[in-house]
mmCIF file of C-alpha atoms in Angstrom:
data_model
loop_
_atom_site.group_PDB
_atom_site.id
_atom_site.type_symbol
_atom_site.label_atom_id
_atom_site.label_comp_id
_atom_site.label_asym_id
_atom_site.label_seq_id
_atom_site.Cartn_x
_atom_site.Cartn_y
_atom_site.Cartn_z
ATOM 1 C CA MET A 1 183.544 86.886 221.225
ATOM 2 C CA LYS A 2 186.301 84.213 220.725
ATOM 3 C CA PRO A 3 186.096 80.573 221.432
ATOM 4 C CA PHE A 4 187.607 79.654 224.839
ATOM 5 C CA LEU A 5 190.574 77.351 224.242
ATOM 6 C CA ASP A 6 193.158 77.227 226.997
ATOM 7 C CA TRP A 7 190.911 76.775 230.104
ATOM 8 C CA GLY A 8 193.294 74.474 232.125
ATOM 9 C CA ARG A 9 195.992 76.814 233.365
ATOM 10 C CA ILE A 10 197.010 75.171 236.481
ATOM 11 C CA GLY A 11 199.608 75.888 239.211
ATOM 12 C CA THR A 12 202.842 76.837 237.636
ATOM 13 C CA GLY A 13 201.204 78.857 234.656
ATOM 14 C CA GLN A 14 201.695 76.011 232.261
ATOM 15 C CA THR A 15 198.802 75.377 229.898
ATOM 16 C CA THR A 16 197.539 71.787 230.025
ATOM 17 C CA THR A 17 195.913 70.040 227.241
ATOM 18 C CA HIS A 18 192.120 69.471 227.262
ATOM 19 C CA GLY A 19 190.963 67.211 230.066
ATOM 20 C CA THR A 20 194.520 66.110 231.046
ATOM 21 C CA LYS A 21 195.137 65.910 234.856
ATOM 22 C CA PRO A 22 198.037 67.903 236.280
ATOM 23 C CA GLN A 23 201.098 65.716 237.040
ATOM 24 C CA PRO A 24 201.924 65.097 240.674
ATOM 25 C CA ALA A 25 204.993 67.328 240.490
ATOM 26 C CA GLN A 26 202.631 70.261 239.393
ATOM 27 C CA ASN A 27 200.266 69.315 242.111
ATOM 28 C CA MET A 28 203.016 69.696 244.694
ATOM 29 C CA LEU A 29 203.886 73.081 243.338
ATOM 30 C CA ALA A 30 200.292 74.032 243.398
ATOM 31 C CA GLU A 31 200.059 73.227 247.023
ATOM 32 C CA ILE A 32 203.157 75.215 247.902
ATOM 33 C CA ASP A 33 201.800 78.168 246.065
ATOM 34 C CA ASP A 34 198.404 77.740 247.868
ATOM 35 C CA ARG A 35 200.166 77.929 251.221
ATOM 36 C CA GLU A 36 201.966 81.042 250.142
ATOM 37 C CA ILE A 37 198.835 82.682 249.035
ATOM 38 C CA LEU A 38 197.200 81.863 252.369
ATOM 39 C CA GLU A 39 200.134 83.217 254.321
ATOM 40 C CA LYS A 40 200.413 86.525 252.183
ATOM 41 C CA PHE A 41 196.641 86.948 252.321
ATOM 42 C CA LYS A 42 196.826 87.165 256.152
ATOM 43 C CA GLN A 43 199.219 90.257 256.039
ATOM 44 C CA ASP A 44 197.524 93.420 255.206
ATOM 45 C CA SER A 45 200.608 94.671 253.122
ATOM 46 C CA SER A 46 200.347 91.722 250.673
ATOM 47 C CA LYS A 47 196.594 90.795 250.960
ATOM 48 C CA ASN A 48 195.667 92.252 247.558
ATOM 49 C CA TRP A 49 198.798 90.685 245.871
ATOM 50 C CA ALA A 50 197.769 87.314 247.286
ATOM 51 C CA PHE A 51 194.367 87.518 246.153
ATOM 52 C CA ALA A 52 195.344 88.571 242.655
ATOM 53 C CA GLN A 53 197.502 85.355 242.507
ATOM 54 C CA LEU A 54 194.749 83.337 243.715
ATOM 55 C CA MET A 55 192.409 84.689 240.974
ATOM 56 C CA ASN A 56 194.977 84.390 238.318
ATOM 57 C CA LYS A 57 195.457 80.712 239.347
ATOM 58 C CA TYR A 58 191.883 79.536 239.662
ATOM 59 C CA GLN A 59 189.560 81.957 237.907
ATOM 60 C CA LYS A 60 189.488 80.066 234.661
ATOM 61 C CA ARG A 61 188.848 76.642 236.202
ATOM 62 C CA ILE A 62 186.117 78.043 238.491
ATOM 63 C CA TYR A 63 184.545 79.998 235.635
ATOM 64 C CA MET A 64 184.458 76.949 233.416
ATOM 65 C CA HIS A 65 183.209 74.814 236.124
ATOM 66 C CA ILE A 66 180.258 77.105 236.661
ATOM 67 C CA ARG A 67 179.752 77.789 233.093
ATOM 68 C CA LYS A 68 179.223 74.031 232.398
ATOM 69 C CA MET A 69 176.423 74.101 235.058
ATOM 70 C CA VAL A 70 174.700 77.328 234.136
ATOM 71 C CA ILE A 71 175.478 77.491 230.290
ATOM 72 C CA ASP A 72 174.952 81.243 230.027
ATOM 73 C CA HIS A 73 177.938 83.462 230.212
ATOM 74 C CA ASP A 74 176.295 86.332 232.040
ATOM 75 C CA ASP A 75 175.078 84.002 234.822
ATOM 76 C CA ALA A 76 178.423 82.298 234.970
ATOM 77 C CA ASP A 77 180.177 85.829 235.146
ATOM 78 C CA ASP A 78 177.879 86.824 238.086
ATOM 79 C CA LEU A 79 178.351 83.594 239.922
ATOM 80 C CA THR A 80 182.151 83.548 239.473
ATOM 81 C CA GLN A 81 182.368 87.077 240.839
ATOM 82 C CA GLU A 82 180.108 86.051 243.727
ATOM 83 C CA VAL A 83 182.361 83.184 244.474
ATOM 84 C CA PHE A 84 185.539 85.291 244.670
ATOM 85 C CA VAL A 85 183.840 87.895 246.767
ATOM 86 C CA LYS A 86 183.009 85.010 249.225
ATOM 87 C CA VAL A 87 186.534 83.757 248.943
ATOM 88 C CA TRP A 88 187.879 87.309 249.916
ATOM 89 C CA HIS A 89 185.547 87.568 252.877
ATOM 90 C CA HIS A 90 186.217 84.029 254.153
ATOM 91 C CA LEU A 91 189.732 83.129 253.110
ATOM 92 C CA GLU A 92 191.316 84.284 256.434
ATOM 93 C CA SER A 93 189.186 81.828 258.346
ATOM 94 C CA PHE A 94 190.160 79.068 255.932
ATOM 95 C CA ARG A 95 191.676 76.104 257.712
ATOM 96 C CA ASN A 96 193.856 73.554 256.002
ATOM 97 C CA HIS A 97 191.529 70.739 256.586
ATOM 98 C CA SER A 98 190.980 70.591 252.920
ATOM 99 C CA SER A 99 192.954 71.938 249.942
ATOM 100 C CA LEU A 100 192.300 75.509 248.768
ATOM 101 C CA PHE A 101 191.291 73.858 245.321
ATOM 102 C CA THR A 102 188.520 71.730 246.739
ATOM 103 C CA TRP A 103 187.384 74.609 248.966
ATOM 104 C CA LEU A 104 187.007 76.938 245.941
ATOM 105 C CA TYR A 105 185.190 74.125 244.163
ATOM 106 C CA ARG A 106 182.758 73.551 247.019
ATOM 107 C CA ILE A 107 181.934 77.320 247.131
ATOM 108 C CA ALA A 108 181.546 77.398 243.287
ATOM 109 C CA SER A 109 179.366 74.200 243.281
ATOM 110 C CA ASN A 110 177.025 75.439 246.091
ATOM 111 C CA GLU A 111 176.563 78.715 244.138
ATOM 112 C CA CYS A 112 175.644 76.780 241.026
ATOM 113 C CA LEU A 113 173.171 74.447 242.795
ATOM 114 C CA ASN A 114 171.555 77.423 244.652
ATOM 115 C CA PHE A 115 171.324 79.476 241.507
ATOM 116 C CA LEU A 116 169.590 76.624 239.605
ATOM 117 C CA ASN A 117 167.189 75.992 242.566
ATOM 118 C CA ARG A 118 166.292 79.713 242.682
ATOM 119 C CA LYS A 119 165.691 79.625 238.971
ATOM 120 C CA ARG A 120 163.582 76.571 239.296
ATOM 121 C CA ARG A 121 161.402 78.222 242.026
ATOM 122 C CA ARG A 122 160.836 81.152 239.673
ATOM 123 C CA PHE A 123 159.174 78.673 237.156
ATOM 124 C CA LEU A 124 155.926 77.282 238.141
ATOM 125 C CA VAL A 125 156.602 73.973 236.322
ATOM 126 C CA PRO A 126 159.865 72.694 237.706
ATOM 127 C CA ILE A 127 162.734 70.879 235.919
ATOM 128 C CA CYS A 128 161.383 70.914 232.278
ATOM 129 C CA ASP A 129 161.268 74.641 231.867
ATOM 130 C CA VAL A 130 164.817 75.257 233.330
ATOM 131 C CA GLN A 131 166.118 72.345 231.224
ATOM 132 C CA LYS A 132 164.313 73.904 228.177
ATOM 133 C CA GLU A 133 165.907 77.203 228.789
ATOM 134 C CA LEU A 134 169.467 75.751 229.350
ATOM 135 C CA THR A 135 169.060 73.605 226.173
ATOM 136 C CA SER A 136 168.029 76.646 224.065
ATOM 137 C CA LYS A 137 170.994 78.726 225.343
ATOM 138 C CA LEU A 138 173.203 75.810 224.530
ATOM 139 C CA GLU A 139 171.930 75.497 221.053
ATOM 140 C CA ASN A 140 172.306 79.195 220.463
ATOM 141 C CA GLN A 141 175.885 79.186 221.547
ATOM 142 C CA TRP A 142 176.942 76.015 219.875
ATOM 143 C CA THR A 143 176.512 77.392 216.366
ATOM 144 C CA PHE A 144 180.080 78.670 216.429
ATOM 145 C CA SER A 145 181.878 75.461 217.328
ATOM 146 C CA GLY A 146 179.862 73.143 215.015
ATOM 147 C CA ASP A 147 180.736 69.865 216.885
ATOM 148 C CA GLU A 148 177.362 68.092 216.868
ATOM 149 C CA ILE A 149 178.220 65.086 218.888
ATOM 150 C CA GLN A 150 179.560 67.234 221.674
ATOM 151 C CA LEU A 151 176.389 69.310 221.582
ATOM 152 C CA LYS A 152 174.352 66.019 221.845
ATOM 153 C CA LEU A 153 176.488 65.105 224.909
ATOM 154 C CA GLN A 154 175.799 68.533 226.439
ATOM 155 C CA LYS A 155 172.014 68.169 225.819
ATOM 156 C CA ALA A 156 172.216 64.707 227.397
ATOM 157 C CA LEU A 157 173.823 66.110 230.499
ATOM 158 C CA LEU A 158 170.933 68.610 230.813
ATOM 159 C CA THR A 159 168.543 65.857 231.294
ATOM 160 C CA LEU A 160 170.294 64.860 234.459
ATOM 161 C CA PRO A 161 169.335 66.261 237.922
ATOM 162 C CA ASP A 162 171.685 69.107 238.869
ATOM 163 C CA LYS A 163 173.753 67.309 241.439
ATOM 164 C CA GLN A 164 174.252 64.375 239.273
ATOM 165 C CA ARG A 165 175.381 66.553 236.455
ATOM 166 C CA LEU A 166 177.740 68.295 238.803
ATOM 167 C CA VAL A 167 179.254 64.985 239.843
ATOM 168 C CA PHE A 168 179.588 63.864 236.254
ATOM 169 C CA ASN A 169 181.375 67.079 235.166
ATOM 170 C CA LEU A 170 183.797 66.732 238.170
ATOM 171 C CA ARG A 171 184.524 63.135 237.206
ATOM 172 C CA TYR A 172 184.305 63.194 233.457
ATOM 173 C CA TYR A 173 185.713 66.625 232.510
ATOM 174 C CA GLU A 174 187.810 67.602 235.550
ATOM 175 C CA GLU A 175 188.992 64.038 236.076
ATOM 176 C CA LEU A 176 188.873 64.437 239.863
ATOM 177 C CA SER A 177 189.130 61.282 242.148
ATOM 178 C CA TYR A 178 186.077 60.337 243.964
ATOM 179 C CA GLU A 179 187.854 61.409 247.142
ATOM 180 C CA GLU A 180 188.286 64.904 245.876
ATOM 181 C CA ILE A 181 184.549 65.136 244.703
ATOM 182 C CA SER A 182 183.656 63.806 248.027
ATOM 183 C CA ALA A 183 185.473 66.706 249.815
ATOM 184 C CA ILE A 184 183.646 69.087 247.293
ATOM 185 C CA THR A 185 180.163 67.866 247.446
ATOM 186 C CA GLY A 186 180.143 66.332 251.090
ATOM 187 C CA THR A 187 178.772 63.049 249.667
ATOM 188 C CA SER A 188 180.251 59.653 250.402
ATOM 189 C CA VAL A 189 182.536 58.049 247.878
ATOM 190 C CA GLY A 190 180.225 54.941 247.438
ATOM 191 C CA ALA A 191 177.227 57.324 246.618
ATOM 192 C CA LEU A 192 179.275 59.229 244.275
ATOM 193 C CA LYS A 193 180.294 56.054 242.342
ATOM 194 C CA ALA A 194 176.570 55.058 242.232
ATOM 195 C CA SER A 195 175.566 58.607 240.922
ATOM 196 C CA TYR A 196 178.298 58.600 238.267
ATOM 197 C CA HIS A 197 177.345 55.248 237.111
ATOM 198 C CA HIS A 198 173.709 56.050 236.778
ATOM 199 C CA ALA A 199 174.571 59.417 235.023
ATOM 200 C CA VAL A 200 176.763 57.527 232.385
ATOM 201 C CA LYS A 201 173.801 55.030 231.868
ATOM 202 C CA LYS A 202 171.295 57.696 231.379
ATOM 203 C CA VAL A 203 173.659 59.724 229.105
ATOM 204 C CA GLU A 204 174.319 56.569 226.833
ATOM 205 C CA GLU A 205 170.539 55.874 226.712
ATOM 206 C CA TYR A 206 169.929 59.486 225.476
ATOM 207 C CA LEU A 207 172.682 59.399 222.928
ATOM 208 C CA THR A 208 171.319 55.929 221.671
ATOM 209 C CA LYS A 209 167.773 57.347 221.354
ATOM 210 C CA ASN A 210 168.933 60.458 219.634
ATOM 211 C CA GLU A 211 171.626 59.034 217.439
ATOM 212 C CA LEU A 212 172.845 61.151 214.548
ATOM 213 C CA MET B 1 175.967 54.314 221.918
ATOM 214 C CA LYS B 2 178.730 54.377 224.573
ATOM 215 C CA LEU B 3 180.366 57.233 226.249
ATOM 216 C CA GLU B 4 183.807 56.129 225.239
ATOM 217 C CA ASP B 5 182.748 56.277 221.611
ATOM 218 C CA ILE B 6 182.714 60.235 221.898
ATOM 219 C CA PRO B 7 186.118 61.768 221.895
ATOM 220 C CA LYS B 8 186.524 63.556 225.202
ATOM 221 C CA LYS B 9 186.781 67.379 224.804
ATOM 222 C CA GLN B 10 186.119 70.189 227.048
ATOM 223 C CA PRO B 11 182.903 71.873 225.957
ATOM 224 C CA VAL B 12 183.657 75.019 223.797
ATOM 225 C CA PHE B 13 181.968 78.048 225.043
ATOM 226 C CA ASP B 14 182.107 81.531 223.649
ATOM 227 C CA ILE B 15 183.685 83.935 226.107
ATOM 228 C CA PRO B 16 184.064 87.688 225.620
ATOM 229 C CA GLU B 17 187.589 88.773 224.599
ATOM 230 C CA ASP B 18 189.773 89.964 227.591
ATOM 231 C CA TYR B 19 187.216 88.604 229.981
ATOM 232 C CA PHE B 20 189.699 86.918 232.340
ATOM 233 C CA GLU B 21 192.029 89.966 232.147
ATOM 234 C CA ASN B 22 189.027 92.154 233.537
ATOM 235 C CA LEU B 23 187.559 89.609 235.886
ATOM 236 C CA PRO B 24 189.850 90.483 238.861
ATOM 237 C CA HIS B 25 188.997 94.147 238.554
ATOM 238 C CA LYS B 26 185.301 93.437 238.537
ATOM 239 C CA VAL B 27 185.663 91.268 241.565
ATOM 240 C CA MET B 28 187.715 93.770 243.424
ATOM 241 C CA ARG B 29 185.087 96.508 242.661
ATOM 242 C CA ARG B 30 182.360 94.323 244.073
ATOM 243 C CA ILE B 31 184.286 93.627 247.048
ATOM 244 C CA LYS B 32 184.712 97.387 247.778
ATOM 245 C CA GLN B 33 180.895 97.898 247.466
ATOM 246 C CA PRO B 34 178.863 97.505 250.667
ATOM 247 C CA ARG B 35 177.575 94.040 250.793
ATOM 248 C CA ARG B 36 174.026 93.595 249.585
ATOM 249 C CA ARG B 37 171.457 92.102 251.982
ATOM 250 C CA SER B 38 169.448 89.224 250.915
ATOM 251 C CA LEU B 39 165.617 89.374 250.930
ATOM 252 C CA SER B 40 165.451 86.898 253.775
ATOM 253 C CA MET B 41 167.584 89.242 255.838
ATOM 254 C CA TRP B 42 165.159 92.087 255.176
ATOM 255 C CA LEU B 43 162.175 89.998 256.114
ATOM 256 C CA ALA B 44 163.881 89.018 259.300
ATOM 257 C CA TYR B 45 164.379 92.700 260.010
ATOM 258 C CA ALA B 46 160.756 93.583 259.171
ATOM 259 C CA ALA B 47 159.545 90.741 261.441
ATOM 260 C CA CYS B 48 161.685 92.062 264.311
ATOM 261 C CA LEU B 49 160.246 95.551 263.832
ATOM 262 C CA ALA B 50 156.709 94.231 263.823
ATOM 263 C CA LEU B 51 157.269 92.257 267.028
ATOM 264 C CA LEU B 52 158.765 95.297 268.644
ATOM 265 C CA LEU B 53 155.834 97.477 267.689
ATOM 266 C CA MET B 54 153.347 94.846 268.900
ATOM 267 C CA GLY B 55 155.268 94.734 272.158
ATOM 268 C CA ILE B 56 155.049 98.422 272.616
ATOM 269 C CA GLY B 57 151.322 98.450 271.796
ATOM 270 C CA ILE B 58 150.527 95.537 274.294
ATOM 271 C CA GLY B 59 152.793 97.435 276.982
ATOM 272 C CA TYR B 60 150.890 100.647 276.437
ATOM 273 C CA ASP B 61 147.513 99.039 276.722
ATOM 274 C CA HIS B 62 148.665 97.115 279.861
ATOM 275 C CA PHE B 63 149.982 100.050 281.887
ATOM 276 C CA ASP B 64 147.124 102.325 280.789
ATOM 277 C CA VAL B 65 144.399 100.577 282.730
ATOM 278 C CA GLU B 66 143.686 103.377 285.273
ATOM 279 C CA ASN B 67 143.095 105.921 282.480
ATOM 280 C CA ASP B 68 140.871 103.452 280.921
ATOM 281 C CA LYS B 69 138.733 102.925 284.201
ATOM 282 C CA LEU B 70 138.413 106.729 284.563
ATOM 283 C CA GLY B 71 137.483 106.937 280.832
ATOM 284 C CA SER B 72 134.805 104.159 281.307
ATOM 285 C CA TRP B 73 133.272 105.970 284.352
ATOM 286 C CA GLN B 74 133.132 109.162 282.595
ATOM 287 C CA THR B 75 131.570 107.484 279.652
ATOM 288 C CA ILE B 76 128.773 105.871 281.988
ATOM 289 C CA GLU B 77 128.029 109.283 283.591
ATOM 290 C CA GLU B 78 127.715 110.868 280.175
ATOM 291 C CA VAL B 79 125.267 108.031 278.957
ATOM 292 C CA LEU B 80 123.263 108.555 282.128
ATOM 293 C CA LEU B 81 122.991 112.227 281.530
ATOM 294 C CA GLU B 82 122.174 111.921 277.912
ATOM 295 C CA ASN B 83 119.333 109.392 278.575
ATOM 296 C CA ASP B 84 118.143 111.204 281.678
ATOM 297 C CA ILE B 85 118.562 108.188 283.897
ATOM 298 C CA SER B 86 118.683 109.003 287.595
ATOM 299 C CA GLU B 87 121.012 107.050 290.033
ATOM 300 C CA ALA B 88 117.777 105.635 291.705
ATOM 301 C CA GLU B 89 116.805 104.152 288.418
ATOM 302 C CA LEU B 90 120.175 102.689 287.910
ATOM 303 C CA LEU B 91 120.113 101.093 291.400
ATOM 304 C CA GLU B 92 116.760 99.679 290.750
ATOM 305 C CA LEU B 93 117.960 98.262 287.570
ATOM 306 C CA HIS B 94 120.979 96.844 289.533
ATOM 307 C CA TYR B 95 118.712 95.132 292.151
ATOM 308 C CA MET B 96 116.506 93.668 289.336
ATOM 309 C CA SER B 97 119.408 92.219 287.683
ATOM 310 C CA GLU B 98 119.512 89.779 290.703
ATOM 311 C CA THR B 99 122.793 91.165 292.079
ATOM 312 C CA ILE B 100 121.193 91.634 295.463
ATOM 313 C CA GLN B 101 118.840 88.856 296.202
ATOM 314 C CA ASP B 102 118.315 89.550 299.829
ATOM 315 C CA PRO B 103 116.423 92.769 300.532
ATOM 316 C CA SER B 104 118.118 93.030 304.063
ATOM 317 C CA GLU B 105 121.213 93.859 302.083
ATOM 318 C CA ILE B 106 119.824 97.168 301.024
ATOM 319 C CA VAL B 107 121.180 99.956 303.000
ATOM 320 C CA PHE B 108 119.082 102.843 304.230
ATOM 321 C CA GLU B 109 120.701 105.484 302.026
ATOM 322 C CA GLU B 110 119.736 103.374 299.062
ATOM 323 C CA LEU B 111 116.122 103.164 300.141
ATOM 324 C CA LEU B 112 115.940 107.014 300.317
ATOM 325 C CA TYR B 113 115.770 107.153 296.608
ATOM 326 C CA GLU B 114 112.340 105.306 296.690
ATOM 327 C CA VAL B 115 110.808 106.730 299.710
ATOM 328 C CA SER B 116 109.459 110.142 300.161
ATOM 329 C CA GLU B 117 110.020 112.361 303.192
ATOM 330 C CA GLU B 118 106.309 112.061 304.271
ATOM 331 C CA GLU B 119 106.447 108.270 304.145
ATOM 332 C CA ILE B 120 109.593 108.498 306.366
ATOM 333 C CA MET B 121 107.814 110.770 308.870
ATOM 334 C CA GLU B 122 104.888 108.363 309.018
ATOM 335 C CA LEU B 123 107.152 105.526 309.533
ATOM 336 C CA ALA B 124 108.766 107.405 312.401
ATOM 337 C CA TYR B 125 105.555 108.024 314.341
#
């Protein structure tokens, strides 16, 4: 096991620093690449190659997005595989109404929310047990990194409802615009702003109550 | 405490070595496998099968009425024989159960069961 460091490989294969948003030029290149991937995927002779390019480009971001939601590696691994299996089966019918990137995030987000709902249904007492389980997994894994304030922040995030946590992650960690998050979640920009604002307030309250 | 007070860092999770090198192969293996059907899909199949069987059952009952009639007549005859009930006794029971209120409705053949041959001769002369 090794700590995951360079999660943000975007577009041209360059490694970004943590939390920095890709520059517009990189975005443009990424869009051209996506178009090429889509065209090549439609041809039988280059289908596998195109899919390999797509996975190489997005697998780390999708995995990390899922991992932040489900915490456990095995669950994140299973869901990431499921996301890309779905992508394989539906990519040909993908229309350019949204970017490939938001489409992938949309599938991944739905997988996460469905997984957490299924998990919740398995427990008779909702919310608390799942939250406890995720917190315990988080604590077990955090011993390697030793960054206590980051652990506290993650614990605070686990007190949020799933969808609010999803919005927080997309805004705070991925630094996506509200329009992009709206395309991913299907929620209006106004509702997203309110949701993020409330999430930040709740997180700050938790951090104040549980100050080190 | 404010969120800005915390340095923004991506959460550091432990990931197995070479995980991302192997992930595309795992995904491709899963793609080549036949797709798993969900539980809800199986339940839908089971419900369809149950409806089909019910339909067959109802259809069989509906189209087998003639056999049922024959079966019921045969059963009545068997019951009568077993209990030594004559047809006359059965008719009497039938009249008593107020099916036939008007005695004029009783036809001659039916009366024969009740009247002896001597009585008929007496009535004739």
